[in-house]
Amino acid sequence: MLTQLRKDNPLIICITNDVVKNFTANGLLALGASPAMATEHREMEEFLMHAGALLINIGSIEESHKENILKAAEYANKHNVPIVLDPVACGASKFRKAFCLKLIHEYNISVIRGNASELAALTGEASMKGTDADATLSTDIVARNAYNTFKTAIIVTGEVDAICQDGRMHLLKHGTQLLTKVTGGGCLLGAVVASFIYNEIKPSLALLTEAVATYTIAAERAEQSANGTLPGHFAVNLIDQLYCVQEDDIAKELHVKEV
């Protein structure tokens, strides 16, 4: 799919965290997608008529943003554009959680991607300190519970990434802790997933696995590159590796377990 993505250069609409817009846009450009950080609902339908996917990341959500996001979800559903929801820090406040649940229950969301604490908060009463994830939570258990609750594709990231779709689950152990030392490490993954699933309202487990693996293997290579163990260099290296990584690299290095 990576080769086809680069050939098609899909337009990905990113409603995302103010802190990560530049990093996300550069990451998608390096990968081969075409990002647009459009947010105004009065022009959203025109953008979405040509888009491959919509990312909704609530990282810097405010009350004034809600109308734009809800209209974007409405237009995406109208034009059969897949939506990736990143429920950033939804366990940190009732405001965030309620808004995410409204999106999930009232619109067709193709993929929900978050850390274990975020997904646990959506399905129960887990709380969070900001965006931090609880390392004691099992990503596979959280992913299975979220899938059974919402009946849509789930990606739970952590030391082991869990991907659940159609009742099946893949576990991946790729990536690096340095992704937690760079603002937007998780946010960019949501955008990468959106790029891979363009035009796929119900993406396959294999497609979602390739998306996550491409990103996390690129992150491993970024860490191994010059000065990659330093957060600043790692961030730049990650953009470079998203540009350089090939399908053959993923096929050779991928280790996936189905449970």
Short mmCIF file of C-alpha atoms in Angstrom, two decimals:
data_model
loop_
_atom_site.label_atom_id
_atom_site.label_comp_id
_atom_site.label_asym_id
_atom_site.label_seq_id
_atom_site.Cartn_x
_atom_site.Cartn_y
_atom_site.Cartn_z
CA MET A 1 0.00 0.00 0.00
CA LEU A 2 2.88 2.40 0.68
CA THR A 3 3.91 2.43 -2.97
CA GLN A 4 0.32 3.05 -4.08
CA LEU A 5 -0.07 5.81 -1.49
CA ARG A 6 2.97 7.61 -2.86
CA LYS A 7 1.65 7.24 -6.39
CA ASP A 8 -1.84 8.55 -5.56
CA ASN A 9 -0.71 11.34 -3.17
CA PRO A 10 -4.08 11.39 -1.33
CA LEU A 11 -5.41 14.59 0.22
CA ILE A 12 -5.65 14.15 3.99
CA ILE A 13 -7.64 16.75 5.94
CA CYS A 14 -6.12 17.17 9.38
CA ILE A 15 -8.09 18.81 12.15
CA THR A 16 -5.39 18.45 14.72
CA ASN A 17 -3.57 19.74 17.77
CA ASP A 18 -2.18 23.26 17.31
CA VAL A 19 1.13 22.10 18.79
CA VAL A 20 1.72 19.45 16.12
CA LYS A 21 0.40 20.89 12.85
CA ASN A 22 3.82 21.59 11.33
CA PHE A 23 5.27 18.25 12.40
CA THR A 24 2.20 16.39 11.12
CA ALA A 25 2.20 18.18 7.77
CA ASN A 26 5.91 17.53 7.22
CA GLY A 27 5.50 13.89 8.22
CA LEU A 28 2.70 13.35 5.71
CA LEU A 29 4.57 15.13 2.94
CA ALA A 30 7.60 12.93 3.60
CA LEU A 31 5.44 9.81 3.58
CA GLY A 32 3.86 10.75 0.25
CA ALA A 33 0.45 12.15 1.19
CA SER A 34 -0.91 15.65 0.68
CA PRO A 35 -1.91 17.27 4.01
CA ALA A 36 -4.38 20.14 4.42
CA MET A 37 -4.89 21.70 7.84
CA ALA A 38 -8.34 23.07 6.97
CA THR A 39 -10.70 23.65 9.90
CA GLU A 40 -13.40 26.17 8.88
CA HIS A 41 -16.75 24.41 8.43
CA ARG A 42 -17.89 26.86 5.73
CA GLU A 43 -15.29 25.45 3.34
CA MET A 44 -15.00 21.93 4.74
CA GLU A 45 -17.39 20.22 2.35
CA GLU A 46 -15.47 21.53 -0.66
CA PHE A 47 -12.23 20.12 0.75
CA LEU A 48 -13.76 16.79 1.72
CA MET A 49 -15.24 16.24 -1.74
CA HIS A 50 -11.63 15.71 -2.91
CA ALA A 51 -10.14 14.13 0.23
CA GLY A 52 -9.02 10.59 0.87
CA ALA A 53 -9.44 10.73 4.65
CA LEU A 54 -10.15 13.01 7.60
CA LEU A 55 -8.14 13.07 10.81
CA ILE A 56 -9.87 14.43 13.91
CA ASN A 57 -7.37 14.98 16.72
CA ILE A 58 -8.83 16.76 19.77
CA GLY A 59 -5.49 17.68 21.32
CA SER A 60 -6.23 21.39 21.62
CA ILE A 61 -10.04 21.24 21.61
CA GLU A 62 -12.01 24.32 22.66
CA GLU A 63 -15.77 24.93 22.77
CA SER A 64 -15.46 27.17 19.72
CA HIS A 65 -13.92 24.31 17.73
CA LYS A 66 -16.79 21.88 18.19
CA GLU A 67 -19.02 23.15 15.37
CA ASN A 68 -16.16 22.89 12.86
CA ILE A 69 -15.35 19.34 13.92
CA LEU A 70 -18.94 18.12 13.92
CA LYS A 71 -19.55 19.62 10.49
CA ALA A 72 -16.37 18.00 9.20
CA ALA A 73 -17.55 14.61 10.46
CA GLU A 74 -20.97 15.18 8.87
CA TYR A 75 -19.50 16.07 5.49
CA ALA A 76 -16.99 13.21 5.64
CA ASN A 77 -19.80 10.73 6.20
CA LYS A 78 -21.84 12.34 3.40
CA HIS A 79 -19.00 11.92 0.90
CA ASN A 80 -17.82 8.49 2.18
CA VAL A 81 -14.52 9.82 3.47
CA PRO A 82 -13.02 7.65 6.24
CA ILE A 83 -12.44 9.31 9.62
CA VAL A 84 -9.62 8.59 12.05
CA LEU A 85 -10.34 9.83 15.57
CA ASP A 86 -7.48 10.53 17.98
CA PRO A 87 -9.12 11.10 21.41
CA VAL A 88 -6.16 12.93 22.93
CA ALA A 89 -6.27 13.05 26.75
CA CYS A 90 -9.96 12.13 26.77
CA GLY A 91 -9.50 10.68 30.25
CA ALA A 92 -8.23 13.99 31.61
CA SER A 93 -11.55 15.87 31.47
CA LYS A 94 -15.28 15.20 31.18
CA PHE A 95 -15.42 17.81 28.39
CA ARG A 96 -13.04 15.85 26.16
CA LYS A 97 -14.57 12.47 26.88
CA ALA A 98 -18.13 13.64 26.24
CA PHE A 99 -17.17 15.20 22.93
CA CYS A 100 -15.34 12.08 21.74
CA LEU A 101 -18.29 9.87 22.66
CA LYS A 102 -20.61 12.19 20.76
CA LEU A 103 -18.45 11.80 17.65
CA ILE A 104 -18.30 8.03 18.03
CA HIS A 105 -22.03 7.56 18.63
CA GLU A 106 -23.37 10.06 16.09
CA TYR A 107 -20.96 9.63 13.16
CA ASN A 108 -19.30 6.80 11.29
CA ILE A 109 -15.73 6.67 12.58
CA SER A 110 -13.49 4.26 10.67
CA VAL A 111 -10.61 4.08 13.17
CA ILE A 112 -10.07 5.16 16.76
CA ARG A 113 -6.36 5.52 17.60
CA GLY A 114 -5.03 6.33 21.04
CA ASN A 115 -2.94 5.16 23.95
CA ALA A 116 -4.24 2.65 26.49
CA SER A 117 -5.44 5.26 28.98
CA GLU A 118 -7.35 7.16 26.30
CA LEU A 119 -9.17 4.08 25.03
CA ALA A 120 -9.81 2.80 28.54
CA ALA A 121 -11.32 6.18 29.42
CA LEU A 122 -13.71 5.97 26.47
CA THR A 123 -15.01 2.59 27.58
CA GLY A 124 -14.96 3.14 31.34
CA GLU A 125 -13.81 5.43 34.10
CA ALA A 126 -10.04 5.51 33.62
CA SER A 127 -8.44 8.87 34.37
CA MET A 128 -5.30 10.49 33.01
CA LYS A 129 -2.63 13.02 33.93
CA GLY A 130 -2.66 15.09 30.75
CA THR A 131 -1.75 12.91 27.79
CA ASP A 132 0.28 10.36 29.78
CA ALA A 133 -0.62 6.69 29.38
CA ASP A 134 -0.85 4.22 32.24
CA ALA A 135 1.90 1.69 31.51
CA THR A 136 0.17 -0.95 33.65
CA LEU A 137 -2.73 -1.24 31.21
CA SER A 138 -2.57 -4.09 28.71
CA THR A 139 -2.99 -2.71 25.20
CA ASP A 140 -4.55 -5.90 23.85
CA ILE A 141 -7.20 -6.06 26.58
CA VAL A 142 -8.00 -2.37 26.15
CA ALA A 143 -8.20 -2.75 22.36
CA ARG A 144 -10.49 -5.76 22.55
CA ASN A 145 -12.79 -4.02 25.01
CA ALA A 146 -12.92 -0.89 22.86
CA TYR A 147 -13.66 -2.90 19.73
CA ASN A 148 -16.45 -4.81 21.46
CA THR A 149 -17.90 -1.53 22.71
CA PHE A 150 -17.71 0.59 19.56
CA LYS A 151 -17.58 -2.02 16.75
CA THR A 152 -15.03 -0.07 14.77
CA ALA A 153 -11.30 -0.50 14.10
CA ILE A 154 -9.16 0.21 17.16
CA ILE A 155 -5.44 0.99 17.40
CA VAL A 156 -3.97 1.14 20.91
CA THR A 157 -0.35 2.23 21.07
CA GLY A 158 2.19 1.44 23.75
CA GLU A 159 5.22 -0.77 24.28
CA VAL A 160 3.16 -3.30 22.31
CA ASP A 161 0.76 -1.85 19.75
CA ALA A 162 -2.60 -3.61 19.50
CA ILE A 163 -4.75 -3.38 16.35
CA CYS A 164 -8.27 -4.82 16.37
CA GLN A 165 -10.62 -5.09 13.40
CA ASP A 166 -13.42 -7.54 12.56
CA GLY A 167 -12.83 -9.30 15.87
CA ARG A 168 -9.22 -10.14 14.97
CA MET A 169 -6.17 -8.64 16.62
CA HIS A 170 -2.55 -8.05 15.64
CA LEU A 171 0.17 -7.19 18.14
CA LEU A 172 3.28 -5.29 17.04
CA LYS A 173 6.38 -4.62 19.09
CA HIS A 174 8.15 -1.97 17.04
CA GLY A 175 8.99 1.66 17.69
CA THR A 176 11.00 3.42 20.38
CA GLN A 177 10.48 5.27 23.65
CA LEU A 178 11.78 8.39 21.91
CA LEU A 179 8.33 8.77 20.35
CA THR A 180 7.19 9.83 23.82
CA LYS A 181 9.95 12.47 24.02
CA VAL A 182 8.82 14.39 20.93
CA THR A 183 5.63 16.45 20.81
CA GLY A 184 3.36 14.89 18.23
CA GLY A 185 4.82 11.40 18.09
CA GLY A 186 1.41 9.83 18.58
CA CYS A 187 -0.47 12.55 16.72
CA LEU A 188 1.55 11.97 13.57
CA LEU A 189 0.72 8.26 13.72
CA GLY A 190 -2.98 9.11 13.54
CA ALA A 191 -2.31 11.11 10.38
CA VAL A 192 -0.22 8.28 8.91
CA VAL A 193 -3.08 5.85 9.54
CA ALA A 194 -5.46 8.26 7.79
CA SER A 195 -3.08 8.37 4.81
CA PHE A 196 -3.01 4.58 4.51
CA ILE A 197 -6.78 4.10 4.73
CA TYR A 198 -7.71 6.75 2.15
CA ASN A 199 -11.02 5.87 0.49
CA GLU A 200 -11.45 2.84 2.79
CA ILE A 201 -14.43 3.31 5.10
CA LYS A 202 -13.77 -0.10 6.65
CA PRO A 203 -10.03 -0.71 6.36
CA SER A 204 -8.71 -4.24 6.70
CA LEU A 205 -6.62 -5.46 9.62
CA ALA A 206 -3.70 -5.98 7.21
CA LEU A 207 -3.90 -2.37 5.97
CA LEU A 208 -3.99 -0.97 9.51
CA THR A 209 -1.07 -3.18 10.49
CA GLU A 210 0.98 -1.93 7.54
CA ALA A 211 0.23 1.67 8.50
CA VAL A 212 1.35 1.25 12.11
CA ALA A 213 4.36 -0.87 11.12
CA THR A 214 5.53 1.67 8.54
CA TYR A 215 5.51 4.41 11.15
CA THR A 216 7.07 2.44 14.01
CA ILE A 217 9.77 0.84 11.85
CA ALA A 218 10.61 4.31 10.49
CA ALA A 219 10.90 5.42 14.13
CA GLU A 220 13.31 2.58 14.89
CA ARG A 221 15.44 3.59 11.93
CA ALA A 222 15.33 7.22 13.05
CA GLU A 223 16.73 6.23 16.43
CA GLN A 224 19.53 4.31 14.71
CA SER A 225 20.42 7.28 12.49
CA ALA A 226 22.97 9.98 13.35
CA ASN A 227 22.40 11.33 16.88
CA GLY A 228 19.00 9.59 16.83
CA THR A 229 19.02 8.96 20.56
CA LEU A 230 18.66 12.72 21.10
CA PRO A 231 15.02 13.91 20.88
CA GLY A 232 15.69 16.87 18.58
CA HIS A 233 17.68 14.85 16.07
CA PHE A 234 15.23 11.96 16.38
CA ALA A 235 12.33 14.17 15.30
CA VAL A 236 14.18 15.26 12.17
CA ASN A 237 15.40 11.73 11.49
CA LEU A 238 11.82 10.44 11.73
CA ILE A 239 10.70 12.76 8.94
CA ASP A 240 13.67 11.58 6.86
CA GLN A 241 12.91 7.91 7.49
CA LEU A 242 9.24 8.31 6.56
CA TYR A 243 10.54 9.59 3.25
CA CYS A 244 13.08 6.79 2.81
CA VAL A 245 11.25 3.69 4.11
CA GLN A 246 10.06 1.24 1.45
CA GLU A 247 7.55 -1.59 1.34
CA ASP A 248 10.39 -4.13 1.15
CA ASP A 249 11.85 -2.74 4.39
CA ILE A 250 8.55 -3.25 6.17
CA ALA A 251 8.16 -6.78 4.82
CA LYS A 252 11.66 -7.74 5.99
CA GLU A 253 11.50 -6.18 9.43
CA LEU A 254 7.88 -6.67 10.43
CA HIS A 255 7.15 -8.95 13.38
CA VAL A 256 3.43 -9.37 13.95
CA LYS A 257 1.52 -11.74 16.21
CA GLU A 258 -2.16 -12.52 15.83
CA VAL A 259 -4.03 -13.26 19.06
#
